[in-house]
Tab-separated table of C-alpha atoms in Angstrom:
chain	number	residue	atom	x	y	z
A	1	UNK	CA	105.305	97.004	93.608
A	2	UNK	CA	102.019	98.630	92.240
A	3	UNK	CA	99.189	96.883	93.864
A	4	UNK	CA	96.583	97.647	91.365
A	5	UNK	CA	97.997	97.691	87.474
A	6	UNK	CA	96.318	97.686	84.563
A	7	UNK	CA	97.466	98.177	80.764
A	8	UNK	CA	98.092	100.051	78.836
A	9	UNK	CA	97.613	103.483	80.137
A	10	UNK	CA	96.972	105.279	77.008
A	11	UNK	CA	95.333	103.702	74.322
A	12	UNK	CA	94.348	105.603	70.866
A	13	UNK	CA	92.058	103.294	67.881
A	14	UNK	CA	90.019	103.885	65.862
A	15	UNK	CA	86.471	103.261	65.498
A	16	UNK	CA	85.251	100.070	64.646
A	17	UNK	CA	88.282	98.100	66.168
A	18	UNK	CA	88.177	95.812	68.645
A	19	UNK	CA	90.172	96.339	72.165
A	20	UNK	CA	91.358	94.575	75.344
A	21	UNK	CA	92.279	96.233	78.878
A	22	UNK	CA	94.131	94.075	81.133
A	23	UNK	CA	94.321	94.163	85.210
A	24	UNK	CA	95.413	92.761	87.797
A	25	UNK	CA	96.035	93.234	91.567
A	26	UNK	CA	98.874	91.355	94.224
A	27	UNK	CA	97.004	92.408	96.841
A	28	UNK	CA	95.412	88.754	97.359
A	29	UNK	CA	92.055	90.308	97.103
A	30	UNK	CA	88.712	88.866	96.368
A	31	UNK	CA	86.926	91.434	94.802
A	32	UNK	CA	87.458	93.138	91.173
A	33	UNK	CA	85.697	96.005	89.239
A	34	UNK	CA	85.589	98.162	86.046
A	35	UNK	CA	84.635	101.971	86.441
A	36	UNK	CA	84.126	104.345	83.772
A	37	UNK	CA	85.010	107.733	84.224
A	38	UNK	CA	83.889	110.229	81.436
A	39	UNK	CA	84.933	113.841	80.260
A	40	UNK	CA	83.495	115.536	82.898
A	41	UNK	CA	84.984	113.083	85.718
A	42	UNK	CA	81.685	111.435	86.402
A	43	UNK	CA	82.543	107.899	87.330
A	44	UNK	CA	80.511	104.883	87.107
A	45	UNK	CA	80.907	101.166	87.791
A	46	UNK	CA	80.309	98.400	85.018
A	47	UNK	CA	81.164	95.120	86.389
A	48	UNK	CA	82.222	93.499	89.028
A	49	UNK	CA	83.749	90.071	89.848
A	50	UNK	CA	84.237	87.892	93.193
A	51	UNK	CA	86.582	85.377	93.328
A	52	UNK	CA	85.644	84.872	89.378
A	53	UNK	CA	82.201	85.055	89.813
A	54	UNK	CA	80.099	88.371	88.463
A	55	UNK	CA	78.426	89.950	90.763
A	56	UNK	CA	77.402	93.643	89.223
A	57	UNK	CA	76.857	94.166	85.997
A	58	UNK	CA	75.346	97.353	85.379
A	59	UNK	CA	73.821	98.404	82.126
A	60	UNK	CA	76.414	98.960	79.515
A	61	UNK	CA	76.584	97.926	76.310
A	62	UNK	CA	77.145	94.131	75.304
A	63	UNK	CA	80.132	95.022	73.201
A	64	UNK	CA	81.873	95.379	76.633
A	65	UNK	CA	82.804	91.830	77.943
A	66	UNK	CA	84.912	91.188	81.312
A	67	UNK	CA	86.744	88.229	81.672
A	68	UNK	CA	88.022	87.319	85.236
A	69	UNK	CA	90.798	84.072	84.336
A	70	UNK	CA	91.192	84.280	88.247
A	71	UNK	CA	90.440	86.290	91.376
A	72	UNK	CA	93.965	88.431	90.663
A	73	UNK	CA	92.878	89.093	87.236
A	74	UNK	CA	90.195	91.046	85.189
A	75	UNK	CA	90.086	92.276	81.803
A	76	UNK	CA	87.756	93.612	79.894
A	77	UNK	CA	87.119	93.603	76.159
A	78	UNK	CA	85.363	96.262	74.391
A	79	UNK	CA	84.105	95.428	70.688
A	80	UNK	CA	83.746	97.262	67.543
A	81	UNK	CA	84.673	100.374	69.342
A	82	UNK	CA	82.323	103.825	68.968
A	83	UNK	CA	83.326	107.174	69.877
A	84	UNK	CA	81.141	107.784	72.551
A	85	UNK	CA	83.348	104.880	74.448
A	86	UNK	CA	86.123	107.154	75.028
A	87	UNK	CA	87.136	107.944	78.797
A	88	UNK	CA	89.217	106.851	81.539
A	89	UNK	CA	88.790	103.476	82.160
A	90	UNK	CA	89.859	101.907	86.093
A	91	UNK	CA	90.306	99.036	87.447
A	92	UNK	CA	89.807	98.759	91.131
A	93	UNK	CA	90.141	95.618	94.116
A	94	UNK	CA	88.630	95.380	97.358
A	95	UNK	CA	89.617	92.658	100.231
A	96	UNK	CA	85.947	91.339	100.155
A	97	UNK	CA	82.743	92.060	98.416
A	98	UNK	CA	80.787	94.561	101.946
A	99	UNK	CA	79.863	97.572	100.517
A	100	UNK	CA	82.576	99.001	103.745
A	101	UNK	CA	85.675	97.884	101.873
A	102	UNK	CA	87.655	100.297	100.597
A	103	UNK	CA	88.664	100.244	97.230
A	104	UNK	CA	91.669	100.065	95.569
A	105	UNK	CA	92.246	102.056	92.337
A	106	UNK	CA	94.695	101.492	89.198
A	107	UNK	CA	96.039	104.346	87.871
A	108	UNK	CA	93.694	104.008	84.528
A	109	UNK	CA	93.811	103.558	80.972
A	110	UNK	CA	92.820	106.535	78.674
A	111	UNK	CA	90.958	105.434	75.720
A	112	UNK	CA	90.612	107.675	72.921
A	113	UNK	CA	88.040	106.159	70.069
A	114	UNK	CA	88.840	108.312	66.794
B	1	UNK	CA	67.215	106.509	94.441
B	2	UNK	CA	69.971	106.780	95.632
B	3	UNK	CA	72.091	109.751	94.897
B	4	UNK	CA	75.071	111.794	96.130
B	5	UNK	CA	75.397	115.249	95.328
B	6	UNK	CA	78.551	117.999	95.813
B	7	UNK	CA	77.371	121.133	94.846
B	8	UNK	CA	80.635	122.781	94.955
B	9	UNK	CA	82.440	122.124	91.496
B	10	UNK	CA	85.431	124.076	92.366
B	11	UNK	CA	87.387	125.204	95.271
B	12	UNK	CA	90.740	127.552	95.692
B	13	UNK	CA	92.340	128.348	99.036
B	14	UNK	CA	95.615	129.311	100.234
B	15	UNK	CA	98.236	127.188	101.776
B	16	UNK	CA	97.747	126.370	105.573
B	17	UNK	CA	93.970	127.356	105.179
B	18	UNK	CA	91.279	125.073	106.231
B	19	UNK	CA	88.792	124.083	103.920
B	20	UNK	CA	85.352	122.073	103.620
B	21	UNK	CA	83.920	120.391	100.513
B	22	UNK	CA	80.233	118.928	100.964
B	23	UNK	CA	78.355	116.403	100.278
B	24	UNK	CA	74.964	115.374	100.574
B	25	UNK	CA	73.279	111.653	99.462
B	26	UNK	CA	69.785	110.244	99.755
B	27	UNK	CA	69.215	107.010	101.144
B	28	UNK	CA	66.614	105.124	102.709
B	29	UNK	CA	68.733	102.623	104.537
B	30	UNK	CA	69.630	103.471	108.174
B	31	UNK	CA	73.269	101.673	108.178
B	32	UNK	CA	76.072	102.698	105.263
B	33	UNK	CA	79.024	103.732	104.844
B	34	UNK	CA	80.337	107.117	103.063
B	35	UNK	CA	83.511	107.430	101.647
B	36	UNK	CA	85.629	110.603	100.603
B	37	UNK	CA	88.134	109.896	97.835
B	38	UNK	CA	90.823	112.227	96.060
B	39	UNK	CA	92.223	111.752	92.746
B	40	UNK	CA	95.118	113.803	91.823
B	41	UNK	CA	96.575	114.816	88.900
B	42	UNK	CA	98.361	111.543	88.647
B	43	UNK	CA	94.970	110.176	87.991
B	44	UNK	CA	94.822	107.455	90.634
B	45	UNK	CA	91.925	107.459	92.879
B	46	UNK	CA	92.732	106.994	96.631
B	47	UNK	CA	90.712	106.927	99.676
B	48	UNK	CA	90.801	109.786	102.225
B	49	UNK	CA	88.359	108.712	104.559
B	50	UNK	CA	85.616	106.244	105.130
B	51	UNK	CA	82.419	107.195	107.900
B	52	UNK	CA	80.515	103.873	109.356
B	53	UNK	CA	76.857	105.729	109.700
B	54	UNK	CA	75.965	104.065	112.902
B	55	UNK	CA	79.031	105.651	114.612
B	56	UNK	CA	78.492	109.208	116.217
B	57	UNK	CA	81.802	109.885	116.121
B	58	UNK	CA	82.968	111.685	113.331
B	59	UNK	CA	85.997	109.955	111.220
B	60	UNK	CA	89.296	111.779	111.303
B	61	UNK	CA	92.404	110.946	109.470
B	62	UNK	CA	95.589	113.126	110.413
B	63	UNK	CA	94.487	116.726	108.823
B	64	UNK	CA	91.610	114.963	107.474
B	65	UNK	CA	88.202	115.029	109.196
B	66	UNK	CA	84.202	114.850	107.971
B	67	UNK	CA	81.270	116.550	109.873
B	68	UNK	CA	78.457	113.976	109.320
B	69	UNK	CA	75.232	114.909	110.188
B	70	UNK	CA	72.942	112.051	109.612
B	71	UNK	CA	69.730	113.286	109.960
B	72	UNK	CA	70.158	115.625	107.353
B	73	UNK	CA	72.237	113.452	105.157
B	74	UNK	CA	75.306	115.383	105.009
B	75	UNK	CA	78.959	114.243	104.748
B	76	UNK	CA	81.001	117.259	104.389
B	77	UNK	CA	85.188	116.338	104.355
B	78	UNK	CA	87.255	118.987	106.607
B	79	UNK	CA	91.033	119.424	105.260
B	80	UNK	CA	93.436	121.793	107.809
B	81	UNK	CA	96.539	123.048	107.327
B	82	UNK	CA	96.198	122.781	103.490
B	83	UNK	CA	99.208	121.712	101.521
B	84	UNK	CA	99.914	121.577	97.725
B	85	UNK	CA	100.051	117.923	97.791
B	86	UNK	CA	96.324	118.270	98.386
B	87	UNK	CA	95.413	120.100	95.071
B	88	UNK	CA	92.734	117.210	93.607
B	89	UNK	CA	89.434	116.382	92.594
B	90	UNK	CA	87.366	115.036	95.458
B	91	UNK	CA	84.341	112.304	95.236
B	92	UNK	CA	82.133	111.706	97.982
B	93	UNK	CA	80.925	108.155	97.495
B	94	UNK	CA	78.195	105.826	99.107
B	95	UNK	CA	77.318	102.179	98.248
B	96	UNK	CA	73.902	102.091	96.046
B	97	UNK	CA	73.490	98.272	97.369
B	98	UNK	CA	73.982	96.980	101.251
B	99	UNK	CA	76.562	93.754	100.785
B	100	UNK	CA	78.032	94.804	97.762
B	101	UNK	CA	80.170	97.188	97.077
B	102	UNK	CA	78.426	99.196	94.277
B	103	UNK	CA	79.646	102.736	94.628
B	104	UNK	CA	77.737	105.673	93.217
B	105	UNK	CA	79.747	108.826	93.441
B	106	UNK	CA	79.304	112.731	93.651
B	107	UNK	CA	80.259	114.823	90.720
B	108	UNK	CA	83.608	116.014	92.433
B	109	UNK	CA	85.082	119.272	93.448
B	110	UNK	CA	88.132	120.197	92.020
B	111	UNK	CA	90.197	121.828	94.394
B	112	UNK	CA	93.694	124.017	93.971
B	113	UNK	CA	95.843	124.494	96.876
B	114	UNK	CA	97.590	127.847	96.307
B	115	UNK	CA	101.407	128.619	97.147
């Protein structure tokens, strides 16, 4: 069973359109996040969630939007999509919030804006 | 600010050689954590080895080990007996905030584990 999943893996649009990433985690932890990884594998974080709450939210665009339904959950939504948005996006899940946690990684979705 | 910084964008070395990728970060707090992770060509990030900064003892996991040298905030990663399954980028990482777990990374290494 993959602890950390997100969908889809690959996903190609085109610019303008409006997208959805979905995650989730069985590993009964309380702690979600979003990183951004660009072309030259520099990776950042966007958001994070505890148990549903936000907790990080780091200065990207508003067109971005995570929703957390529950603690095992969290998607994120990217509107009217530019081409500067495309990279590897991954979802990640740590037991608690400590910065000592270590963090669990989903294999990533590829978006490619065209 | 806080940074991290590996100045070594790429690495090669034979099979069974030993090989160190560093790391260096800024930081003004005096207990952290540092973190080594390794994403392969499957894409998945996964963590090599974590380093609690109050801890002398350096943290070793199996053929992985990290010299960390406080003082002069350095967190170089140690990997013997090289194998291909090791062929990778590697991130050093450190958390920007204490209490949450906001992790700024290093630019990577990419390294290739020759036959």
């Amino acid at each position: 069973d993959t602890a950390v999943s997100q969908t889809p893996k690959y996903l190609v649009t085109q610019m303008g359109n409006d997208k959805s990433i979905k995650c989730e985690q069985n590993l009964g932890h309380d702690t979600m996040y979003w990183y951004k990884q660009d072309s030259k594998k520099f990776l950042k974080i966007m958001f994070s969630y505890n148990n549903k709450e936000l907790i990080i939210n780091e200065t990207v665009p508003n067109r971005f939007s995570p929703k957390s339904p529950d603690k095992a959950h969290l998607n994120l939504h990217i509107n009217s999509l530019e081409l500067g948005d495309s990279a590897v996006y991954f979802c990640a899940s740590s037991l608690h919030r400590e910065s000592g946690e270590k963090l669990f990684f989903g294999s990533g979705t590829q978006l490619s804006v065209l | 600010a806080q940074t991290v910084t590996q100045s070594q964008p790429e690495m090669s070395v034979q099979e069974a050689e030993t090989v160190t990728l560093s790391c260096t970060y800024d930081t003004s707090e005096n207990n952290y954590y540092l973190f080594w992770y390794k994403q392969p060509p499957s894409r998945q990030m996964i963590l090599v080895i974590r380093q609690e900064a109050y801890k002398q003892q350096n943290a070793t996991e199996n053929r992985f080990s990290v010299n960390f040298q406080k003082a002069a905030k350095s967190f170089s990663l140690k990997i013997s007996d090289s194998q291909l399954g090791d062929t990778a980028m590697y991130f050093c990482a450190f958390p920007l905030i204490q209490g949450a777990q906001k992790l700024v990374f290093g630019q990577g290494t990419r390294l290739t584990i020759n036959p």
